[in-house]
């Protein structure tokens, strides 16, 4: 193998062959410059971001929407440590990202202390696999790493770029699981004795949306979806019962079921609280569950389409007609609350009424998402993107960049809080530079409202430890070349949204008054 350029050429050519055509990152002065140059020669365009975490989030969203390995490149030392949250998000939210990083060469580590870190040790708990891209078998290393990132459950994979090391060969993704006929027969018997089956649908069911909808809607049974599965069962479906988070609001419908059918329900998706149900659970997964978050009476692994077809004729139901939508209607009615100020509900309604047609929506962590998620209607999977497994703030804006690049021609709505935007605000310039059709809507209450409500005044006496000073995000957006608007009532939001396409930010000064009610009603 020749120099860094030759190694980078091999890596980029293999990634281009795997379907990668964009690379996000913040370069340093080492071999990742060669990666960027050789990537361009292979047809992989480089997208400069302001932070490494943002690069990894954008890459993961881009990979998730294009079903290709998302690619990020960073420098060694601070580049790798700054990428940590983005790689954790990719792994826990099941987004495919391959991170390539510079490294202090192995041949120089005894004398080279500057920026010397054990980068593989840093990335090990944050990724599916981490290793070194060196002079031995570089093509196979990259090909396997790309497959591993995409292979379900997708996630983060990391490679240190080191010309002086032999390198590490990633494991081959496991072979597809074959369906066990005995497990399938046990499931059929279980289904045949049920008269009120309830479907809990997880994110990995998205590739099988048509089959899941056909079964659930044909049966007339209710279904609940996780945050990341929004759209697998459309909000307008006669079977849609709302969201499943293992919280209080969905409990009446779940407790009325005599069988829970968990369709690709990933244990990373619900809230981290005890499973409260004694109803037997039938789990349908393409691969065995790796965690025992919920008790499973029967688990069927293997191709989901085949399992659904086999079990379809065994199902029957005595659920009341439209049990799901009626339950969801009660939940939405209970969640809604009036406010003496500009309410997050009023903001959300105004955005829904005036937003461009057919948007992709990205949602940040924070109290505002508890208002958005139940009410925002989605008809297709991956039209709403949220960090659920990691639930990290600072997700929505980098995600909007990845979505805008993956779905050119479709508008993107980035719904974020002041806390989340503060973590990623420099990426507003990235949106402008790339001329993306992204509208950022800030639920601005100058506080970490979700944390403040959870703490219930338990901070130091006389202090406000969860509150920020007022910020003019519209002015900050204008300073970076983006149209910026301040809104203190719904009509101002509507007018801003009607002002045309292209990068814009609406700084909506909302009252946090309703959040306490929403949290208590939804989660208990």
Short mmCIF file of C-alpha atoms in Angstrom, two decimals:
data_model
loop_
_atom_site.label_atom_id
_atom_site.label_comp_id
_atom_site.label_asym_id
_atom_site.label_seq_id
_atom_site.Cartn_x
_atom_site.Cartn_y
_atom_site.Cartn_z
CA UNK A 1 0.00 0.00 0.00
CA UNK A 2 1.21 3.48 -0.82
CA UNK A 3 0.63 6.67 1.16
CA UNK A 4 -2.44 8.14 2.78
CA UNK A 5 -3.85 9.12 -0.61
CA UNK A 6 -3.75 5.54 -1.86
CA UNK A 7 -5.45 4.21 1.26
CA UNK A 8 -8.08 6.94 1.07
CA UNK A 9 -8.64 6.15 -2.61
CA UNK A 10 -9.37 2.50 -1.81
CA UNK A 11 -11.71 3.46 1.03
CA UNK A 12 -13.67 6.02 -0.95
CA UNK A 13 -14.04 3.86 -4.04
CA UNK A 14 -15.51 1.04 -1.95
CA UNK A 15 -17.87 3.38 -0.12
CA UNK A 16 -19.05 4.88 -3.41
CA UNK A 17 -19.75 1.34 -4.63
CA UNK A 18 -21.81 0.76 -1.46
CA UNK A 19 -24.06 3.70 -2.34
CA UNK A 20 -22.45 6.50 -0.34
CA UNK A 21 -22.40 9.82 -2.17
CA UNK A 22 -22.07 12.36 0.66
CA UNK A 23 -19.56 12.74 3.48
CA UNK A 24 -20.14 15.08 6.42
CA UNK A 25 -17.49 16.36 8.75
CA UNK A 26 -15.00 18.83 10.12
CA UNK A 27 -11.52 18.21 8.69
CA UNK A 28 -8.23 18.54 10.52
CA UNK A 29 -4.80 18.68 8.97
CA UNK A 30 -4.15 14.96 8.64
CA UNK A 31 -5.20 12.15 6.31
CA UNK A 32 -8.86 13.13 6.33
CA UNK A 33 -7.88 15.80 3.78
CA UNK A 34 -6.93 12.86 1.54
CA UNK A 35 -10.30 11.26 2.31
CA UNK A 36 -12.13 14.39 1.20
CA UNK A 37 -10.10 14.72 -2.00
CA UNK A 38 -10.33 11.04 -2.93
CA UNK A 39 -14.00 11.05 -2.00
CA UNK A 40 -14.63 13.84 -4.49
CA UNK A 41 -12.85 11.84 -7.19
CA UNK A 42 -15.09 8.86 -6.39
CA UNK A 43 -18.27 10.98 -6.53
CA UNK A 44 -18.63 11.50 -2.77
CA UNK A 45 -19.31 15.17 -2.07
CA UNK A 46 -18.05 16.66 1.18
CA UNK A 47 -20.44 18.66 3.38
CA UNK A 48 -18.67 20.86 5.91
CA UNK A 49 -20.45 21.19 9.25
CA UNK A 50 -19.58 23.27 12.29
CA UNK A 51 -19.41 20.36 14.71
CA UNK A 52 -18.58 16.67 14.64
CA UNK A 53 -21.73 15.60 16.48
CA UNK A 54 -23.80 17.48 13.91
CA UNK A 55 -21.84 15.77 11.12
CA UNK A 56 -22.65 12.33 12.51
CA UNK A 57 -26.34 13.15 13.01
CA UNK A 58 -26.66 14.54 9.48
CA UNK A 59 -24.83 11.50 8.10
CA UNK A 60 -27.08 9.10 10.03
CA UNK A 61 -30.28 10.74 8.83
CA UNK A 62 -28.98 10.85 5.27
CA UNK A 63 -28.05 7.16 5.45
CA UNK A 64 -31.36 6.23 7.04
CA UNK A 65 -33.37 7.95 4.32
CA UNK A 66 -31.24 6.72 1.40
CA UNK A 67 -30.66 3.23 2.87
CA UNK A 68 -26.94 3.63 2.42
CA UNK A 69 -23.99 3.94 4.81
CA UNK A 70 -23.98 7.49 6.15
CA UNK A 71 -20.39 8.77 6.18
CA UNK A 72 -18.62 11.21 8.49
CA UNK A 73 -14.94 12.19 8.67
CA UNK A 74 -13.21 13.90 11.58
CA UNK A 75 -9.74 14.63 12.81
CA UNK A 76 -8.07 12.84 15.70
CA UNK A 77 -8.33 13.77 19.36
CA UNK A 78 -10.97 16.48 19.78
CA UNK A 79 -12.56 15.52 16.49
CA UNK A 80 -13.28 12.02 17.76
CA UNK A 81 -14.37 13.08 21.24
CA UNK A 82 -16.69 15.71 19.77
CA UNK A 83 -18.29 13.04 17.55
CA UNK A 84 -19.18 10.88 20.54
CA UNK A 85 -22.77 12.07 21.02
CA UNK A 86 -23.50 11.76 17.31
CA UNK A 87 -22.25 8.17 17.23
CA UNK A 88 -24.23 7.28 20.36
CA UNK A 89 -27.32 8.72 18.66
CA UNK A 90 -26.69 6.69 15.52
CA UNK A 91 -26.28 3.46 17.46
CA UNK A 92 -29.20 3.83 19.88
CA UNK A 93 -31.55 5.29 17.25
CA UNK A 94 -30.51 2.64 14.69
CA UNK A 95 -29.15 5.05 12.03
CA UNK A 96 -26.32 3.79 9.77
CA UNK A 97 -23.11 5.82 10.16
CA UNK A 98 -19.50 4.99 9.32
CA UNK A 99 -17.11 7.38 11.04
CA UNK A 100 -13.56 7.70 9.66
CA UNK A 101 -11.08 9.44 11.92
CA UNK A 102 -7.43 10.40 11.82
CA UNK A 103 -5.26 8.86 14.52
CA UNK A 104 -1.82 9.24 16.02
CA UNK A 105 0.04 6.59 13.99
CA UNK A 106 0.76 3.38 15.89
CA UNK A 107 4.42 3.61 14.89
CA UNK A 108 4.74 6.98 16.68
CA UNK A 109 2.63 6.52 19.80
CA UNK A 110 5.55 5.88 22.13
CA UNK A 111 6.92 9.38 21.52
CA UNK A 112 3.89 11.29 20.25
CA UNK A 113 1.70 12.47 23.15
CA UNK A 114 -0.13 15.43 21.57
CA UNK A 115 -3.79 14.43 20.89
CA UNK A 116 -2.93 10.81 21.67
CA UNK A 117 -6.05 9.00 22.85
CA UNK A 118 -7.23 5.42 22.66
CA UNK A 119 -9.89 6.32 20.13
CA UNK A 120 -11.11 2.76 19.69
CA UNK A 121 -11.68 2.53 23.45
CA UNK A 122 -13.62 5.80 23.35
CA UNK A 123 -15.85 4.59 20.54
CA UNK A 124 -16.33 0.99 21.71
CA UNK A 125 -19.39 1.63 23.95
CA UNK A 126 -20.91 4.06 21.44
CA UNK A 127 -20.81 1.92 18.30
CA UNK A 128 -21.62 -1.50 16.95
CA UNK A 129 -17.92 -2.00 16.25
CA UNK A 130 -14.71 0.02 16.20
CA UNK A 131 -11.29 -0.78 14.72
CA UNK A 132 -8.48 0.41 12.49
CA UNK A 133 -8.29 0.91 8.74
CA UNK A 134 -4.66 0.09 7.97
CA UNK A 135 -2.43 -1.31 5.25
CA UNK A 136 -3.82 -4.89 5.28
CA UNK A 137 -7.01 -5.69 3.33
CA UNK A 138 -8.29 -2.07 3.31
CA UNK A 139 -10.94 -2.75 0.69
CA UNK A 140 -12.45 -5.63 2.66
CA UNK A 141 -12.26 -3.68 5.92
CA UNK A 142 -14.22 -0.77 4.44
CA UNK A 143 -16.75 -2.99 2.70
CA UNK A 144 -17.46 -4.95 5.87
CA UNK A 145 -17.63 -1.79 7.98
CA UNK A 146 -20.18 -0.27 5.59
CA UNK A 147 -22.30 -3.44 5.62
CA UNK A 148 -22.14 -3.61 9.40
CA UNK A 149 -23.36 -0.01 9.75
CA UNK A 150 -26.39 -0.69 7.54
CA UNK A 151 -27.18 -4.22 8.74
CA UNK A 152 -30.18 -4.24 11.05
CA UNK A 153 -30.16 -3.01 13.70
CA UNK A 154 -28.27 -0.23 11.96
CA UNK A 155 -25.87 1.90 13.96
CA UNK A 156 -22.49 3.52 14.25
CA UNK A 157 -19.23 1.93 13.10
CA UNK A 158 -15.86 3.62 13.59
CA UNK A 159 -12.52 3.23 11.80
CA UNK A 160 -9.24 4.88 12.78
CA UNK A 161 -7.21 5.71 9.66
CA UNK A 162 -3.61 4.54 10.26
CA UNK A 163 -1.11 3.79 7.52
CA UNK A 164 1.38 2.26 9.99
CA UNK A 165 -1.00 -0.39 11.42
CA UNK A 166 -2.14 -3.65 9.83
CA UNK A 167 -5.77 -2.86 10.54
CA UNK A 168 -8.72 -4.79 11.91
CA UNK A 169 -11.29 -6.77 9.96
CA UNK A 170 -14.87 -6.06 11.05
CA UNK A 171 -17.12 -9.05 11.66
CA UNK A 172 -19.39 -10.19 8.88
CA UNK A 173 -23.04 -9.33 9.56
CA UNK A 174 -24.90 -12.43 10.73
CA UNK A 175 -26.90 -14.43 8.23
CA UNK A 176 -30.65 -13.81 8.13
CA UNK A 177 -32.56 -15.70 10.80
CA UNK A 178 -34.69 -18.56 9.55
CA UNK A 179 -38.20 -18.89 10.89
CA UNK A 180 -38.64 -21.71 13.39
CA UNK A 181 -41.76 -23.70 12.35
CA UNK A 182 -42.45 -24.68 15.98
CA UNK A 183 -42.37 -21.06 17.14
CA UNK A 184 -44.63 -20.07 14.25
CA UNK A 185 -47.10 -22.81 15.15
CA UNK A 186 -47.05 -21.73 18.81
CA UNK A 187 -47.77 -18.19 17.66
CA UNK A 188 -50.63 -19.39 15.48
CA UNK A 189 -52.21 -21.19 18.43
CA UNK A 190 -51.75 -18.11 20.59
CA UNK A 191 -53.37 -15.86 17.99
CA UNK A 192 -56.27 -18.25 17.42
CA UNK A 193 -57.39 -17.97 21.06
CA UNK A 194 -57.32 -14.16 21.09
CA UNK A 195 -60.34 -11.95 20.45
CA UNK A 196 -58.76 -8.58 21.27
CA UNK A 197 -55.24 -8.52 19.83
CA UNK A 198 -53.44 -5.19 20.07
CA UNK A 199 -50.46 -4.40 17.83
CA UNK A 200 -47.45 -2.46 19.14
CA UNK A 201 -45.37 -1.44 16.12
CA UNK A 202 -41.68 -0.49 16.31
CA UNK A 203 -39.34 1.36 13.99
CA UNK A 204 -37.85 -1.69 12.27
CA UNK A 205 -41.29 -2.50 10.84
CA UNK A 206 -40.94 0.44 8.43
CA UNK A 207 -39.59 -1.65 5.50
CA UNK A 208 -42.67 -3.87 5.87
CA UNK A 209 -45.23 -1.08 6.10
CA UNK A 210 -47.55 -2.46 3.41
CA UNK A 211 -47.77 -5.92 4.98
CA UNK A 212 -48.26 -4.56 8.51
CA UNK A 213 -51.00 -2.18 7.39
CA UNK A 214 -52.75 -4.89 5.39
CA UNK A 215 -52.91 -7.21 8.37
CA UNK A 216 -53.84 -4.64 11.02
CA UNK A 217 -56.39 -2.71 8.97
CA UNK A 218 -57.86 -5.84 7.40
CA UNK A 219 -58.40 -7.28 10.86
CA UNK A 220 -59.82 -4.06 12.25
CA UNK A 221 -57.68 -4.28 15.39
CA UNK A 222 -56.10 -1.23 17.03
CA UNK A 223 -52.39 -0.49 16.77
CA UNK A 224 -50.04 1.78 18.68
CA UNK A 225 -46.74 2.95 17.18
CA UNK A 226 -43.49 4.07 18.75
CA UNK A 227 -42.13 7.54 18.03
CA UNK A 228 -39.79 6.27 15.32
CA UNK A 229 -42.53 4.11 13.81
CA UNK A 230 -44.85 7.08 13.19
CA UNK A 231 -46.35 6.59 9.74
CA UNK A 232 -46.15 2.79 9.55
CA UNK A 233 -49.79 2.94 10.63
CA UNK A 234 -51.00 6.35 9.36
CA UNK A 235 -52.59 8.72 11.87
CA UNK A 236 -55.68 8.67 9.65
CA UNK A 237 -55.96 4.86 9.68
CA UNK A 238 -59.11 3.27 11.18
CA UNK A 239 -56.71 1.18 13.28
CA UNK A 240 -54.47 3.98 14.57
CA UNK A 241 -54.63 4.16 18.36
CA UNK A 242 -51.82 6.63 18.94
CA UNK A 243 -48.34 6.36 20.39
CA UNK A 244 -46.78 3.64 22.48
CA UNK A 245 -44.15 4.84 24.95
CA UNK A 246 -44.96 2.64 27.98
CA UNK A 247 -46.54 5.63 29.69
CA UNK A 248 -49.88 6.39 31.29
CA UNK A 249 -51.90 7.67 28.36
CA UNK A 250 -51.92 4.44 26.32
CA UNK A 251 -52.60 2.16 29.29
CA UNK A 252 -56.43 1.90 28.97
CA UNK A 253 -56.18 0.53 25.43
CA UNK A 254 -53.34 -1.88 26.23
CA UNK A 255 -55.09 -3.18 29.33
CA UNK A 256 -58.23 -3.91 27.27
CA UNK A 257 -56.29 -6.30 25.02
CA UNK A 258 -56.04 -10.04 25.61
CA UNK A 259 -52.92 -10.35 23.42
CA UNK A 260 -50.10 -7.92 22.68
CA UNK A 261 -48.52 -8.45 19.27
CA UNK A 262 -45.16 -6.66 19.35
CA UNK A 263 -44.11 -6.13 15.73
CA UNK A 264 -40.40 -5.24 15.61
CA UNK A 265 -40.76 -3.50 18.99
CA UNK A 266 -37.17 -2.61 19.85
CA UNK A 267 -36.59 -2.43 23.64
CA UNK A 268 -34.64 0.80 23.09
CA UNK A 269 -37.81 2.61 22.03
CA UNK A 270 -40.15 2.75 25.09
CA UNK A 271 -39.52 4.74 28.24
CA UNK A 272 -37.10 3.24 30.75
CA UNK A 273 -39.71 2.22 33.30
CA UNK A 274 -41.06 -1.17 34.45
CA UNK A 275 -43.36 -3.08 32.11
CA UNK A 276 -46.79 -2.86 33.81
CA UNK A 277 -48.79 -5.41 31.80
CA UNK A 278 -49.62 -9.06 32.47
CA UNK A 279 -51.17 -9.54 29.03
CA UNK A 280 -49.25 -12.22 27.07
CA UNK A 281 -46.87 -10.88 24.44
CA UNK A 282 -46.22 -12.36 21.00
CA UNK A 283 -43.06 -10.84 19.51
CA UNK A 284 -42.49 -10.84 15.75
CA UNK A 285 -38.91 -9.83 14.87
CA UNK A 286 -36.55 -10.44 11.99
CA UNK A 287 -33.83 -11.22 14.57
CA UNK A 288 -33.98 -12.38 18.21
CA UNK A 289 -34.48 -9.72 20.86
CA UNK A 290 -31.18 -8.85 22.50
CA UNK A 291 -32.76 -7.37 25.64
CA UNK A 292 -35.56 -8.53 27.92
CA UNK A 293 -37.32 -5.20 28.47
CA UNK A 294 -40.76 -6.75 28.09
CA UNK A 295 -41.80 -10.35 28.82
CA UNK A 296 -42.36 -12.49 25.74
CA UNK A 297 -44.53 -15.61 25.79
CA UNK A 298 -43.69 -16.56 22.19
CA UNK A 299 -41.12 -15.01 19.87
CA UNK A 300 -41.06 -15.64 16.13
CA UNK A 301 -37.88 -14.62 14.35
CA UNK A 302 -37.21 -14.53 10.64
CA UNK A 303 -38.61 -12.66 7.64
CA UNK A 304 -41.46 -10.52 8.96
CA UNK A 305 -43.48 -10.65 5.73
CA UNK A 306 -43.68 -14.44 5.86
CA UNK A 307 -44.67 -14.51 9.54
CA UNK A 308 -47.44 -11.97 8.97
CA UNK A 309 -48.82 -13.88 5.99
CA UNK A 310 -48.82 -17.16 7.86
CA UNK A 311 -50.57 -15.74 10.92
CA UNK A 312 -53.07 -13.59 9.05
CA UNK A 313 -55.80 -16.20 8.74
CA UNK A 314 -55.56 -17.17 12.42
CA UNK A 315 -56.41 -13.67 13.68
CA UNK A 316 -59.91 -12.62 14.64
CA UNK A 317 -61.20 -9.72 16.66
CA UNK A 318 -64.15 -8.56 18.72
CA UNK A 319 -62.80 -5.05 19.24
CA UNK A 320 -65.43 -2.31 18.88
CA UNK A 321 -65.24 -0.60 15.53
CA UNK A 322 -62.59 2.15 15.48
CA UNK A 323 -61.42 1.31 19.00
CA UNK A 324 -58.00 2.72 18.15
CA UNK A 325 -59.06 6.14 16.82
CA UNK A 326 -61.59 6.58 19.62
CA UNK A 327 -58.92 5.88 22.23
CA UNK A 328 -56.50 8.25 20.49
CA UNK A 329 -59.18 10.94 20.34
CA UNK A 330 -59.66 10.73 24.09
CA UNK A 331 -55.91 10.95 24.65
CA UNK A 332 -55.61 14.04 22.45
CA UNK A 333 -58.56 15.67 24.17
CA UNK A 334 -57.05 14.98 27.59
CA UNK A 335 -53.64 16.30 26.53
CA UNK A 336 -54.88 19.59 25.14
CA UNK A 337 -54.78 22.51 27.55
CA UNK A 338 -55.44 26.23 27.42
CA UNK A 339 -52.77 28.80 28.18
CA UNK A 340 -52.87 32.43 29.18
CA UNK A 341 -50.01 33.08 26.77
CA UNK A 342 -49.00 31.92 23.29
CA UNK A 343 -49.47 28.18 23.73
CA UNK A 344 -47.30 25.46 22.16
CA UNK A 345 -50.60 23.97 20.96
CA UNK A 346 -51.46 27.19 19.13
CA UNK A 347 -47.98 27.24 17.61
CA UNK A 348 -48.22 23.65 16.46
CA UNK A 349 -51.68 24.20 14.95
CA UNK A 350 -50.45 27.26 13.06
CA UNK A 351 -47.45 25.38 11.69
CA UNK A 352 -49.63 22.45 10.62
CA UNK A 353 -52.09 24.77 8.87
CA UNK A 354 -49.57 26.92 7.01
CA UNK A 355 -46.58 24.64 6.43
CA UNK A 356 -45.55 23.68 2.91
CA UNK A 357 -47.13 20.56 1.44
CA UNK A 358 -45.63 17.16 2.18
CA UNK A 359 -42.84 18.17 4.55
CA UNK A 360 -40.31 15.99 6.32
CA UNK A 361 -40.36 16.91 10.00
CA UNK A 362 -37.46 16.69 12.43
CA UNK A 363 -38.18 17.00 16.15
CA UNK A 364 -35.80 17.77 18.99
CA UNK A 365 -35.84 16.48 22.56
CA UNK A 366 -37.49 18.72 25.14
CA UNK A 367 -40.94 19.46 26.52
CA UNK A 368 -42.18 20.67 23.12
CA UNK A 369 -41.97 17.19 21.58
CA UNK A 370 -44.65 15.96 24.01
CA UNK A 371 -47.01 18.39 22.28
CA UNK A 372 -45.80 17.69 18.75
CA UNK A 373 -45.63 13.90 18.66
CA UNK A 374 -49.26 12.99 19.52
CA UNK A 375 -50.80 15.68 17.33
CA UNK A 376 -48.62 15.85 14.21
CA UNK A 377 -50.19 13.65 11.55
CA UNK A 378 -47.90 11.34 9.59
CA UNK A 379 -48.93 9.05 6.74
CA UNK A 380 -45.60 7.43 5.78
CA UNK A 381 -42.66 6.08 7.78
CA UNK A 382 -39.57 8.30 8.07
CA UNK A 383 -41.56 11.46 7.31
CA UNK A 384 -41.02 12.38 10.97
CA UNK A 385 -37.58 11.94 12.49
CA UNK A 386 -36.75 12.08 16.18
CA UNK A 387 -33.99 10.82 18.45
CA UNK A 388 -35.76 8.24 20.59
CA UNK A 389 -33.23 5.63 21.68
CA UNK A 390 -30.75 8.28 22.87
CA UNK A 391 -33.31 11.13 23.08
CA UNK A 392 -30.61 13.74 22.63
CA UNK A 393 -31.09 17.46 22.41
CA UNK A 394 -29.44 19.14 19.45
CA UNK A 395 -30.78 16.50 17.03
CA UNK A 396 -33.38 18.35 14.98
CA UNK A 397 -31.24 20.90 13.10
CA UNK A 398 -28.47 18.53 11.92
CA UNK A 399 -31.20 16.00 11.12
CA UNK A 400 -32.94 18.60 8.98
CA UNK A 401 -29.72 19.08 7.01
CA UNK A 402 -29.44 15.34 6.37
CA UNK A 403 -33.12 15.13 5.42
CA UNK A 404 -32.94 18.12 3.08
CA UNK A 405 -30.01 16.58 1.21
CA UNK A 406 -31.58 13.11 1.10
CA UNK A 407 -34.96 14.35 -0.14
CA UNK A 408 -34.24 17.25 -2.51
CA UNK A 409 -37.42 18.96 -3.61
CA UNK A 410 -39.26 18.29 -0.36
CA UNK A 411 -39.48 20.97 2.32
CA UNK A 412 -38.17 20.22 5.80
CA UNK A 413 -39.65 21.48 9.06
CA UNK A 414 -37.21 21.54 11.96
CA UNK A 415 -39.17 21.76 15.24
CA UNK A 416 -36.81 22.49 18.09
CA UNK A 417 -36.62 24.08 21.51
CA UNK A 418 -34.35 26.89 22.61
CA UNK A 419 -32.11 24.42 24.45
CA UNK A 420 -31.71 22.08 21.49
CA UNK A 421 -31.13 24.90 19.04
CA UNK A 422 -28.53 26.42 21.35
CA UNK A 423 -26.50 23.21 21.06
CA UNK A 424 -26.48 23.24 17.25
CA UNK A 425 -27.15 26.84 16.27
CA UNK A 426 -24.01 27.25 14.17
CA UNK A 427 -25.52 24.76 11.72
CA UNK A 428 -27.97 27.46 10.64
CA UNK A 429 -25.09 28.71 8.50
CA UNK A 430 -24.80 25.20 6.99
CA UNK A 431 -28.47 25.33 5.98
CA UNK A 432 -27.92 28.72 4.32
CA UNK A 433 -24.70 27.70 2.58
CA UNK A 434 -26.38 24.60 1.14
CA UNK A 435 -29.54 26.60 0.29
CA UNK A 436 -31.79 23.96 1.81
CA UNK A 437 -35.55 24.38 1.98
CA UNK A 438 -35.53 24.15 5.79
CA UNK A 439 -37.84 26.07 8.08
CA UNK A 440 -36.68 26.09 11.70
CA UNK A 441 -39.44 26.68 14.25
CA UNK A 442 -38.15 27.40 17.75
CA UNK A 443 -40.43 26.68 20.70
CA UNK A 444 -38.70 29.43 22.68
CA UNK A 445 -39.55 29.67 26.36
CA UNK A 446 -35.98 30.42 27.54
CA UNK A 447 -35.89 27.31 29.70
CA UNK A 448 -35.16 23.61 29.91
CA UNK A 449 -38.86 23.19 30.65
CA UNK A 450 -38.93 19.40 30.73
CA UNK A 451 -36.15 19.29 33.32
CA UNK A 452 -37.64 22.14 35.31
CA UNK A 453 -40.97 20.36 35.55
CA UNK A 454 -39.35 17.05 36.50
CA UNK A 455 -37.36 18.75 39.27
CA UNK A 456 -40.50 20.50 40.55
CA UNK A 457 -38.68 23.38 42.19
CA UNK A 458 -35.95 21.25 43.76
CA UNK A 459 -33.12 23.54 42.64
CA UNK A 460 -31.24 25.73 45.10
CA UNK A 461 -33.55 28.10 46.95
CA UNK A 462 -34.11 31.37 45.12
CA UNK A 463 -32.37 30.18 41.97
CA UNK A 464 -33.63 29.35 38.50
CA UNK A 465 -31.06 26.75 37.44
CA UNK A 466 -33.03 25.53 34.40
CA UNK A 467 -33.72 28.95 32.82
CA UNK A 468 -31.81 30.89 30.19
CA UNK A 469 -31.79 34.59 29.58
CA UNK A 470 -33.87 35.75 26.61
CA UNK A 471 -32.39 34.97 23.19
CA UNK A 472 -33.29 36.51 19.86
CA UNK A 473 -32.90 33.50 17.60
CA UNK A 474 -34.41 35.39 14.67
CA UNK A 475 -31.61 37.95 14.86
CA UNK A 476 -29.02 35.16 15.09
CA UNK A 477 -30.53 33.52 12.00
CA UNK A 478 -30.42 36.80 10.06
CA UNK A 479 -26.79 37.25 11.07
CA UNK A 480 -26.05 33.93 9.34
CA UNK A 481 -27.94 34.84 6.18
CA UNK A 482 -31.29 33.23 6.96
CA UNK A 483 -34.66 34.95 7.02
CA UNK A 484 -35.62 35.34 10.67
CA UNK A 485 -39.03 36.10 12.18
CA UNK A 486 -40.25 36.65 15.73
CA UNK A 487 -43.73 35.33 16.51
CA UNK A 488 -45.76 36.01 19.63
CA UNK A 489 -49.11 34.85 18.25
CA UNK A 490 -50.34 32.31 15.64
CA UNK A 491 -51.01 34.73 12.77
CA UNK A 492 -47.39 35.85 12.78
CA UNK A 493 -46.37 32.20 12.37
CA UNK A 494 -48.75 31.75 9.46
CA UNK A 495 -47.47 34.86 7.72
CA UNK A 496 -43.86 33.79 8.16
CA UNK A 497 -44.60 30.37 6.72
CA UNK A 498 -46.38 31.96 3.77
CA UNK A 499 -43.38 34.18 2.97
CA UNK A 500 -41.92 31.72 0.48
CA UNK A 501 -39.64 28.70 0.38
CA UNK A 502 -36.00 28.49 1.36
CA UNK A 503 -34.06 28.78 4.61
CA UNK A 504 -35.97 30.57 7.37
CA UNK A 505 -36.33 30.59 11.15
CA UNK A 506 -39.39 31.43 13.23
CA UNK A 507 -38.55 32.37 16.80
CA UNK A 508 -41.87 31.58 18.51
CA UNK A 509 -42.04 33.00 22.03
CA UNK A 510 -44.30 30.42 23.65
CA UNK A 511 -45.60 30.11 27.18
CA UNK A 512 -44.48 26.92 28.97
CA UNK A 513 -47.62 26.90 31.10
CA UNK A 514 -49.23 23.84 29.47
CA UNK A 515 -46.21 21.56 29.70
CA UNK A 516 -46.87 20.46 33.29
CA UNK A 517 -50.36 19.30 32.33
CA UNK A 518 -49.10 17.52 29.21
CA UNK A 519 -46.37 15.63 31.08
CA UNK A 520 -48.67 14.59 33.92
CA UNK A 521 -51.39 13.46 31.50
CA UNK A 522 -49.13 11.64 29.06
CA UNK A 523 -46.63 10.04 31.40
CA UNK A 524 -48.17 10.09 34.85
#
